[in-house]
Short mmCIF file of C-alpha atoms and ligand atoms in Angstrom, two decimals:
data_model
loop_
_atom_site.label_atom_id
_atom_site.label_comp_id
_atom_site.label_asym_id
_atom_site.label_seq_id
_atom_site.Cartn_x
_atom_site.Cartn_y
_atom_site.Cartn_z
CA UNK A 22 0.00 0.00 0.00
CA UNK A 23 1.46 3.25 -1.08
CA UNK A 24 1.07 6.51 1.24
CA UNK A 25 2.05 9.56 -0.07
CA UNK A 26 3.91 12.05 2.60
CA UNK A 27 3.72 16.09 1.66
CA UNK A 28 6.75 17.91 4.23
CA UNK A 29 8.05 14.51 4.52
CA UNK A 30 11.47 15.35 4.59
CA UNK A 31 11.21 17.42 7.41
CA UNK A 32 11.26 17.01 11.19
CA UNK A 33 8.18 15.00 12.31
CA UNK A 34 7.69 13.89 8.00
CA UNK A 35 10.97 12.00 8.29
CA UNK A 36 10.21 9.80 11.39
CA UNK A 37 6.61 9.16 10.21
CA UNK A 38 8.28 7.83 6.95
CA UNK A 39 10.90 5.45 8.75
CA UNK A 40 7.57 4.22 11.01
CA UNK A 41 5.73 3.75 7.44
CA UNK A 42 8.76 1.99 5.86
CA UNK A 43 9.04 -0.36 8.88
CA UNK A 44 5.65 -1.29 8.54
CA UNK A 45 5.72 -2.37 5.34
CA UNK A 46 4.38 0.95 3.72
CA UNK A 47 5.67 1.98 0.02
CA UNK A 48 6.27 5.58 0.52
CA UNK A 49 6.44 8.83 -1.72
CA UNK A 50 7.38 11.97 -0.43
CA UNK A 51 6.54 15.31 -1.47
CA UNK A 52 8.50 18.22 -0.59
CA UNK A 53 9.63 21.65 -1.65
CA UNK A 54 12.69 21.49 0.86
CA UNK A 55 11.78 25.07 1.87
CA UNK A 56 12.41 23.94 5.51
CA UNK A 57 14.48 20.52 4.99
CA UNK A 58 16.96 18.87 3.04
CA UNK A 59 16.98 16.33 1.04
CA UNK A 60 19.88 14.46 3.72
CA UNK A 61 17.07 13.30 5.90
CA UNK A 62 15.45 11.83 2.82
CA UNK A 63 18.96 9.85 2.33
CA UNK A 64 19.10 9.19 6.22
CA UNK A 65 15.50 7.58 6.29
CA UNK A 66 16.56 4.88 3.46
CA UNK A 67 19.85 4.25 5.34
CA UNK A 68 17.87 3.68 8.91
CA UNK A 69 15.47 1.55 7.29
CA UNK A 70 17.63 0.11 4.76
CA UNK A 71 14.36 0.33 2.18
CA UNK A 72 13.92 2.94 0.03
CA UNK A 73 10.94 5.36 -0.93
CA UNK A 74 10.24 7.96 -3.89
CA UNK A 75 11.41 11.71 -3.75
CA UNK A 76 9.68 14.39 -5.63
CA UNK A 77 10.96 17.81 -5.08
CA UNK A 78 7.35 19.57 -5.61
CA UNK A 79 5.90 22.32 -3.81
CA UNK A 80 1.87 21.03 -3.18
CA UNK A 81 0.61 24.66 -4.19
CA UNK A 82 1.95 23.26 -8.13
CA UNK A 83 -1.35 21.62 -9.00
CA UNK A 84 0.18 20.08 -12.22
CA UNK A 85 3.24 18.32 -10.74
CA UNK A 86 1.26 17.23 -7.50
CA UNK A 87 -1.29 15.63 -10.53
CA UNK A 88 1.65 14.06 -12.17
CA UNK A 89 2.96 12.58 -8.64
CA UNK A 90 -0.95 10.93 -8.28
CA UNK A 91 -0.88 9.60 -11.95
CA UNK A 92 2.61 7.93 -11.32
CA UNK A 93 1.67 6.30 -8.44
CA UNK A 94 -1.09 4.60 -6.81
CA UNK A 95 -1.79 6.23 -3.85
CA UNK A 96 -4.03 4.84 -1.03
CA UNK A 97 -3.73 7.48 1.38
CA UNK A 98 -1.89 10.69 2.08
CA UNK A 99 -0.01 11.93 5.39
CA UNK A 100 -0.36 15.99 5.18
CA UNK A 101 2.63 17.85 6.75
CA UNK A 102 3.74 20.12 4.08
CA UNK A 103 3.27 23.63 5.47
CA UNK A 104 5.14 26.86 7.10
CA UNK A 105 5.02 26.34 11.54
CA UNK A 106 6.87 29.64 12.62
CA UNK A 107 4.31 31.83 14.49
CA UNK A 108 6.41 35.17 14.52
CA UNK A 109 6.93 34.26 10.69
CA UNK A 110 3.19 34.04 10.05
CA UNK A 111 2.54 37.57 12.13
CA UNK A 112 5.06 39.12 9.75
CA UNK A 113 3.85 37.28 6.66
CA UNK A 114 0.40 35.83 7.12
CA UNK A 115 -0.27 36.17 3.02
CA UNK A 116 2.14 33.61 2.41
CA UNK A 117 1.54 31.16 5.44
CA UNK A 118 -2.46 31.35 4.62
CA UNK A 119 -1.23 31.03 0.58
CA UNK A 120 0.96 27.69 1.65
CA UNK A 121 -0.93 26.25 4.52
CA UNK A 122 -4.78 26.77 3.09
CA UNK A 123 -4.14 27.06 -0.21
CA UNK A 124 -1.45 23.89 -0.31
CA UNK A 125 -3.84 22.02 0.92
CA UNK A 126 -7.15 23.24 -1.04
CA UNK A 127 -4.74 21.95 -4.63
CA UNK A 128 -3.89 18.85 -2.34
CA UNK A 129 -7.40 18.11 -1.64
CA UNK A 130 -8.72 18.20 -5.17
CA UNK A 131 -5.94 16.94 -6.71
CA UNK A 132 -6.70 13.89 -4.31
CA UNK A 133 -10.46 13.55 -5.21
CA UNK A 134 -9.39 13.94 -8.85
CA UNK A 135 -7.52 10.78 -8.46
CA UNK A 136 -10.43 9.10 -6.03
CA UNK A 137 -7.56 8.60 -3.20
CA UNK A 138 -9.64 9.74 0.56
CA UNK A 139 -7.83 8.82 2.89
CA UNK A 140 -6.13 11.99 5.25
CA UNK A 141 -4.19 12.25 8.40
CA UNK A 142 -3.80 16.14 9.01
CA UNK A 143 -1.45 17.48 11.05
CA UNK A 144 -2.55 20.28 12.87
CA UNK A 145 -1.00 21.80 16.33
CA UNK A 146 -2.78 22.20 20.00
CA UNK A 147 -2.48 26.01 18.71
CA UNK A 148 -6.03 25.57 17.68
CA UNK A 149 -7.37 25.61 21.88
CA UNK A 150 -5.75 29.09 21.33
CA UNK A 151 -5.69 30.36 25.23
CA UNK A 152 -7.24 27.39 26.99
CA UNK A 153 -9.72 28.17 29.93
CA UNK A 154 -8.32 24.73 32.03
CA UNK A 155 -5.72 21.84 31.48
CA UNK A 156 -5.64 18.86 30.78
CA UNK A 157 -6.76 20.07 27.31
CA UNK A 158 -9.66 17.31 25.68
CA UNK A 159 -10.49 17.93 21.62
CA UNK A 160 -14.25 18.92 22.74
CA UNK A 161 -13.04 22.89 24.02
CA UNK A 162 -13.37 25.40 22.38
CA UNK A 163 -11.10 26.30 19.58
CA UNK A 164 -9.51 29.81 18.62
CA UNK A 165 -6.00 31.36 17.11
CA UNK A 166 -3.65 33.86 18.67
CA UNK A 167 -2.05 34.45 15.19
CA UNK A 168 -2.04 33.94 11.53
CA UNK A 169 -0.49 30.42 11.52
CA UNK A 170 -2.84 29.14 14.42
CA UNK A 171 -5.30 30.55 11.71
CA UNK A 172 -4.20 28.68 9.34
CA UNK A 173 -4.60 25.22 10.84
CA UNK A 174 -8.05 26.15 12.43
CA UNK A 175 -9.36 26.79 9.04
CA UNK A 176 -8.04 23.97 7.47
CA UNK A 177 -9.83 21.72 10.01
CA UNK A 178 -13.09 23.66 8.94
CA UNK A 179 -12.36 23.24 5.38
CA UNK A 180 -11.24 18.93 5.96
CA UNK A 181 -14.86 18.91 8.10
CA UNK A 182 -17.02 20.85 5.09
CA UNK A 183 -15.71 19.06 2.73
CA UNK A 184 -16.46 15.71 4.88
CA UNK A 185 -19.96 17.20 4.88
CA UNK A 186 -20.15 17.05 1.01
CA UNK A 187 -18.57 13.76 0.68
CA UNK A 188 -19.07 11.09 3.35
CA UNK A 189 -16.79 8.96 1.25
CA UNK A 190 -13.76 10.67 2.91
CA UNK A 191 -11.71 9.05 6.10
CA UNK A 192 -9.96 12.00 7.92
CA UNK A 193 -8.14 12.10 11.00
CA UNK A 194 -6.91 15.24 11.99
CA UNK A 195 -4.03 15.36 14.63
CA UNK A 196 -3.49 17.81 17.18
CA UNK A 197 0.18 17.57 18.29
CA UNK A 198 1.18 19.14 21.30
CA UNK A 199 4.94 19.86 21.23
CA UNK A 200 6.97 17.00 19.65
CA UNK A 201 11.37 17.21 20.84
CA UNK A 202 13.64 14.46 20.65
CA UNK A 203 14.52 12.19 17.80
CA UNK A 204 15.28 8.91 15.78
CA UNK A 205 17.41 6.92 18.97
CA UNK A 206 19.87 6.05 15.75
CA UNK A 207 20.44 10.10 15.45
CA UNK A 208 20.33 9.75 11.65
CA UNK A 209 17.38 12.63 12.03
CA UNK A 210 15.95 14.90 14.34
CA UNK A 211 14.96 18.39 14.14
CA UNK A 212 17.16 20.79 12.07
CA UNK A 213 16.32 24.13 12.29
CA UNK A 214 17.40 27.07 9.99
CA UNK A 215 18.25 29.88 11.82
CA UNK A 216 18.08 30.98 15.13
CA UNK A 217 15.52 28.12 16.98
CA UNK A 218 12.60 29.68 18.18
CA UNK A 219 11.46 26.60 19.96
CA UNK A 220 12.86 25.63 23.42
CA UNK A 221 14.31 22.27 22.50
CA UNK A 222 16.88 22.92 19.60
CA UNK A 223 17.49 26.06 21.45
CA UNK A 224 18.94 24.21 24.14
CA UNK A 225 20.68 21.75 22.56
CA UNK A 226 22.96 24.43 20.56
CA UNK A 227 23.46 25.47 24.20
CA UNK A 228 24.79 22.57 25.04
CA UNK A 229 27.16 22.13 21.66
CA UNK A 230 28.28 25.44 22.52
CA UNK A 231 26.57 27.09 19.14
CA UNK A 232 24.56 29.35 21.15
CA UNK A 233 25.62 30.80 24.55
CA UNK A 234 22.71 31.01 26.53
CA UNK A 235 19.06 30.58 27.22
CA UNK A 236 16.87 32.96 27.61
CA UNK A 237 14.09 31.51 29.06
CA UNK A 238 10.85 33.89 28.69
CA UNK A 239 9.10 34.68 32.20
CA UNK A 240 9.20 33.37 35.76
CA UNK A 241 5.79 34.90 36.71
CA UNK A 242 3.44 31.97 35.26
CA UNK A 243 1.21 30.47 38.00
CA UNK A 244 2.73 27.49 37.59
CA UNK A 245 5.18 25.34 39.82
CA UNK A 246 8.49 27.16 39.22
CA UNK A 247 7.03 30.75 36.94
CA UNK A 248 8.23 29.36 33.96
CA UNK A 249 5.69 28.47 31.01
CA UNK A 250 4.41 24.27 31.58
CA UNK A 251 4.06 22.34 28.21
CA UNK A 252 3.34 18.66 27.15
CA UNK A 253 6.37 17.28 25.29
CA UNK A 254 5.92 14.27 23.35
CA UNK A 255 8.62 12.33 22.02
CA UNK A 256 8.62 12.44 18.17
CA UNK A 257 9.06 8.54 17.54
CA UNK A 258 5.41 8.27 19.74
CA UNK A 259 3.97 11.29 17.23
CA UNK A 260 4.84 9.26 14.26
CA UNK A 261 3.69 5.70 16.09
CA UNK A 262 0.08 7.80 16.63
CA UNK A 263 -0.06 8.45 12.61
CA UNK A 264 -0.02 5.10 12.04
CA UNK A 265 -2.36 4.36 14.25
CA UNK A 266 -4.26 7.62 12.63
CA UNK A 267 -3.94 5.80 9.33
CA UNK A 268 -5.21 2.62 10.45
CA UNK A 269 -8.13 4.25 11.28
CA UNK A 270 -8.80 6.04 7.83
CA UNK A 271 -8.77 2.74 6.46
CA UNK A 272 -10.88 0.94 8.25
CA UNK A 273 -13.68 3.58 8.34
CA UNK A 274 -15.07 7.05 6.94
CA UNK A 275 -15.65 10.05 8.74
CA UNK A 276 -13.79 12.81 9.97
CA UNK A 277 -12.04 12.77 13.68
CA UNK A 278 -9.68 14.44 15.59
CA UNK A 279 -7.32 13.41 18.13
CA UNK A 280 -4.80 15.26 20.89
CA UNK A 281 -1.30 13.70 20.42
CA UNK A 282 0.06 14.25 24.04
CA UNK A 283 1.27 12.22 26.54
CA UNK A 284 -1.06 14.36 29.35
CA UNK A 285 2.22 15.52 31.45
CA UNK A 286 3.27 19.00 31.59
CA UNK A 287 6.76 20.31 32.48
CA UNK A 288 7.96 23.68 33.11
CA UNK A 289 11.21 25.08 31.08
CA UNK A 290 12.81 24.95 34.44
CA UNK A 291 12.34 21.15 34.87
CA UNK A 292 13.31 20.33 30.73
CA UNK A 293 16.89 21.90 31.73
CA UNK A 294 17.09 19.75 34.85
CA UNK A 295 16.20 16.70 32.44
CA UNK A 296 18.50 17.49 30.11
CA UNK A 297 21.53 18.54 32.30
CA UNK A 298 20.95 15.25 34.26
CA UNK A 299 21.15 12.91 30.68
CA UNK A 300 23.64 15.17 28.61
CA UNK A 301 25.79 15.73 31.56
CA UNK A 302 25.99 19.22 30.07
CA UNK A 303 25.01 22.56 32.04
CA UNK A 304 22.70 24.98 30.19
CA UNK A 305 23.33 28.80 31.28
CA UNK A 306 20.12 30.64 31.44
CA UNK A 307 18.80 34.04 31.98
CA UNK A 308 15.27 35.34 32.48
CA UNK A 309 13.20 37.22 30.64
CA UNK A 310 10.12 39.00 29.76
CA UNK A 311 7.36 36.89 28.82
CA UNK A 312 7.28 36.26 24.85
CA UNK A 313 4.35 37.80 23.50
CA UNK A 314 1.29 35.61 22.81
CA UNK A 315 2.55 32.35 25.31
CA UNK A 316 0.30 30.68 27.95
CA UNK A 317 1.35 29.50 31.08
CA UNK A 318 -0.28 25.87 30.93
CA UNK A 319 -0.91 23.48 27.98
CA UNK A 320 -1.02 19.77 28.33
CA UNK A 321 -3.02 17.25 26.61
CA UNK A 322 -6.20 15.36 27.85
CA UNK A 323 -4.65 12.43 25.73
CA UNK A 324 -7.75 9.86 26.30
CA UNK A 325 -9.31 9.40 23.23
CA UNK A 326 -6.57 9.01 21.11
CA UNK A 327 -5.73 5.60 23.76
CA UNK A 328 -9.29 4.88 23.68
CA UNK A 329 -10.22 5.06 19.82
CA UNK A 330 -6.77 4.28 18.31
CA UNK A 331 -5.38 2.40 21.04
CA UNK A 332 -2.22 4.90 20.96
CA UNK A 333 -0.51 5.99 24.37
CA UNK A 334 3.43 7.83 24.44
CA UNK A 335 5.16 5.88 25.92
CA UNK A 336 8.66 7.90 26.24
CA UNK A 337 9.29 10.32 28.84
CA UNK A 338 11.04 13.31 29.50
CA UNK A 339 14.69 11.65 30.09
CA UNK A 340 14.69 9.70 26.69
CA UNK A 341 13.02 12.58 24.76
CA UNK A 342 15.83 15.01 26.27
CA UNK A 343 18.80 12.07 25.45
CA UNK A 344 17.44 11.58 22.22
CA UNK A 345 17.34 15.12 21.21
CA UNK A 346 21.06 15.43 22.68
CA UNK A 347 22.07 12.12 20.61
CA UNK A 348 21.19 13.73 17.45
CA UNK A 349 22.67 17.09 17.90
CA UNK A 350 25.48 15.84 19.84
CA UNK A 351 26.43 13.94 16.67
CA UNK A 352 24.98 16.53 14.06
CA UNK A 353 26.82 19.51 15.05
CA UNK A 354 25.18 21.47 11.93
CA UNK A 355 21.66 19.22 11.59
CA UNK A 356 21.97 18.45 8.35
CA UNK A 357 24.30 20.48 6.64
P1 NAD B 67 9.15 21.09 9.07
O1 NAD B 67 9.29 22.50 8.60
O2 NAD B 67 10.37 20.39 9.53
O3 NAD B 67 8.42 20.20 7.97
C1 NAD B 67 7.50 20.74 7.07
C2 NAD B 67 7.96 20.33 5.68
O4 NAD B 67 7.04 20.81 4.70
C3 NAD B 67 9.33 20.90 5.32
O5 NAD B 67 10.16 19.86 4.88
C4 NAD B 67 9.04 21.89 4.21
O6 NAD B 67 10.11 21.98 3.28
C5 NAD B 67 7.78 21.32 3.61
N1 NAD B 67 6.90 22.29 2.94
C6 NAD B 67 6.43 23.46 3.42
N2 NAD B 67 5.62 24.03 2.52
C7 NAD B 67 5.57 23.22 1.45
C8 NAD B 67 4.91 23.26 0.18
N3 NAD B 67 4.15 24.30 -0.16
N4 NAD B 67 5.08 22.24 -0.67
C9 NAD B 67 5.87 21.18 -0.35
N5 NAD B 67 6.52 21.09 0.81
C10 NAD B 67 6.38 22.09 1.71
O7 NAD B 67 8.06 21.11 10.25
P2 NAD B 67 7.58 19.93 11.19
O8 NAD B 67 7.91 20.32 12.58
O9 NAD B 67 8.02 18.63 10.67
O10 NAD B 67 6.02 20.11 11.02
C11 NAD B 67 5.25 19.33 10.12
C12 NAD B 67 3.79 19.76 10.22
O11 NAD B 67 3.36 19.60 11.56
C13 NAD B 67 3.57 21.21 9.85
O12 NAD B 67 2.35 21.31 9.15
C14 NAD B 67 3.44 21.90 11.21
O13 NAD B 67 2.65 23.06 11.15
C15 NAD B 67 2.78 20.82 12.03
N6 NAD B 67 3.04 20.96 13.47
C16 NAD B 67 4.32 20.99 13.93
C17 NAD B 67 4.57 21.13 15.30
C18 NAD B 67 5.97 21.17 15.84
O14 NAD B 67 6.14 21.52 17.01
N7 NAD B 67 6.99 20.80 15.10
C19 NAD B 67 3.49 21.27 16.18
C20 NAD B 67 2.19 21.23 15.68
C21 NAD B 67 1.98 21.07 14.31
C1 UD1 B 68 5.33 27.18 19.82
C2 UD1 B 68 4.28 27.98 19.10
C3 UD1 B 68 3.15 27.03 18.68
C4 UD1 B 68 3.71 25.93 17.78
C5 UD1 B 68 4.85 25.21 18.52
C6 UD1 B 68 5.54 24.22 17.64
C7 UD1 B 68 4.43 30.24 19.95
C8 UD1 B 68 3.78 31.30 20.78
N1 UD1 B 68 3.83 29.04 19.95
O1 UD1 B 68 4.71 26.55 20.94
O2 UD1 B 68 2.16 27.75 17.99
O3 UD1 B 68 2.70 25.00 17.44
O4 UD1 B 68 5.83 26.17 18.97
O5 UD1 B 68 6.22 24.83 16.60
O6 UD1 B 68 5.44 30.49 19.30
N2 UD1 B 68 10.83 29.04 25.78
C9 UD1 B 68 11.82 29.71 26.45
N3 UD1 B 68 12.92 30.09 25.75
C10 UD1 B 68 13.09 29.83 24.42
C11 UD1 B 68 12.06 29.12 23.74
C12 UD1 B 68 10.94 28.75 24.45
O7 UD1 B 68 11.71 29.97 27.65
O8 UD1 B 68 14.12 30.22 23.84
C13 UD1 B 68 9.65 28.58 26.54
C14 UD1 B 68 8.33 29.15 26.04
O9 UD1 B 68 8.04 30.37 26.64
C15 UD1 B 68 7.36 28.02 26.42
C16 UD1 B 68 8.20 26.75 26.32
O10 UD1 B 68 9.56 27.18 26.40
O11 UD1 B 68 6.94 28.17 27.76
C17 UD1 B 68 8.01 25.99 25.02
O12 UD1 B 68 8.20 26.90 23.93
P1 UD1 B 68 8.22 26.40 22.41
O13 UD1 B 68 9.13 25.26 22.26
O14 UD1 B 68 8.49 27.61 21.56
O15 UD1 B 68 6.74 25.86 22.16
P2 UD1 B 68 5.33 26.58 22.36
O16 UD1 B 68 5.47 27.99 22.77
O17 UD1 B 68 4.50 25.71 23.22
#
């Protein structure tokens, strides 16, 4: 069975393909490598030792997405092509709501031209916006802080209308929560360009010495230390759930949505204690203001997701912060 991957060669796209490969899955990857490289493509085949097809295509292309469909027979498709940097999106929403809505409108008809309706979507817990209580369950109420937030609220609307029209279609849309770590092989992990915005890679060019400190933004939240609490999920468990997720689009229609989580929260305070204690490296850290448009709590009500799809992370903090050291510790420069 053949499962077509958009943004598969980037961070969570190239562990979901090594979980497809090892499951027996024939896999074809779109991407436009605006946010990857085609090394993790390279490093997939060698960690699986089985190969998949690479099309350097961006999804808003409707002819060369059509030509990808007609070349292959595709069963389903895993949707992670899109732009994730929320400052980015404030700056530029035209081109995040061009990419993320509009990549995925092409995507969507390109895939009912070619009768293939099958979808796992990945969208983000961004959609709970500022949640009124934690643990978080997919039944609150939904809203966006900022353009890219937007963009994946309105692309659940559009997966759920078009449902509507068509109860032929099998969607599963996917909330993750916030995926660190890596492959344990550190072949992949999370590479990105720039300065990282997210609290993870930041760190972990801390502790290669790239980067000199931490800045770690507020120690007011009223939470156990001041400093902001997330749910961290290790990214081998994210790309175990979208196989679970695809599973379920092919053994029945409808549209659902599920939190990927693993239902703990942990403050920024307690990720550099976990990764001190496993990299044996110290992290210098300064505080700072708050960082406009952050909320003090989010974790995952993870419950249906073990219930309907019989999914549960099962990594914790330590492994999630070793494997995440692992792969920068030996990838200096991520891929490059
Ligand atoms: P990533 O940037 O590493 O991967 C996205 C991939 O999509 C990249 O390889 C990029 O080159 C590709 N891409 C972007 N636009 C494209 C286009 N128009 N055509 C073809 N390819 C395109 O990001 P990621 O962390 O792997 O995220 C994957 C998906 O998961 C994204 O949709 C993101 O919004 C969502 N998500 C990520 C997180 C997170 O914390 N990483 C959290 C919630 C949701
Ligand atoms: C951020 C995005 C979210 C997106 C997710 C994954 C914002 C406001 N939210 O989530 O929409 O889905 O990334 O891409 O950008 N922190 C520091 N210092 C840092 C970096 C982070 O203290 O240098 C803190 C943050 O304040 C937060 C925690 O670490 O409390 C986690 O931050 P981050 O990794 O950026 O994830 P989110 O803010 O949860």
């Amino acid at each position: 069975m053949t499962i077509l991957v958009t943004g598969g060669a980037g961070y969570i796209g190239s562990h979901i393909c090594v979980e497809l490969l090892q499951h027996g899955y024939e896999v074809v990857v779109v991407d436009n490598l605006s946010n990857s490289s085609f090394e993790s493509i390279k490093r997939v085949k060698a960690i699986t030792g089985k190969d998949m097809k690479f099309y350097q295509i961006d999804i808003l292309e409707q002819e060369k997405l059509d030509l990808v469909f007609s070349e292959n027979t595709i069963e389903g498709v895993i949707h992670l092509a899109g732009l994730k940097v929320v400052g980015e999106s404030v700056q530029n929403p035209l081109q995040y709501y061009k990419n993320n809505l509009i990549g995925t409108l092409v995507l969507c008809e390109v895939m009912d031209k070619y009768n293939v309706k099958k979808m796992v979507f990945s969208s983000s817990a961004t959609v709970y916006g500022i949640p009124k209580k934690v643990p978080i369950s997919e039944d609150f109420s939904l809203g966006a802080t900022n353009p890219y937030g937007r963009t994946k609220l309105m692309v659940e609307e559009v997966l759920r209308d078009y449902y509507i029209s068509n109860h032929n279609w099998s969607i599963v849309i996917l909330r993750y929560f916030n995926p660190i770590g890596a492959h344990p092989s550190g072949k992949i992990g999370e590479d990105p360009s720039g300065i990282p915005n997210n609290l993870m890679p930041y760190v972990t060019q801390v502790a290669v010495g790239k980067l000199k400190e931490l800045t770690v933004f507020g120690n007011d939240y009223p939470t156990v230390d001041g400093t902001g609490v997330r749910d961290y999920i290790h990214i081998v468990d994210l790309a175990k759930g979208h196989m679970k997720a695809l599973e379920k689009t092919m053994t029945s229609k409808g549209i659902e949505v599920y939190n990927l989580g693993t239902g703990i929260g942990y403050s920024v305070l307690e990720i550099i204690a976990a990764f001190e204690k496993v990299s044996g490296r110290k992290i210098p850290y300064k505080f700072a203001e708050r960082r406009a448009g952050d909320i003090a709590i989010c974790y995952a009500n993870p419950l249906k997701a073990k219930i309907d799809l019989g999914w549960i992370a099962k990594r914790g903090i330590e492994e999630m912060c070793a494997d995440s050291w692992n792969w920068q510790s030996k990838n200096m420069n991520g891929y490059s």
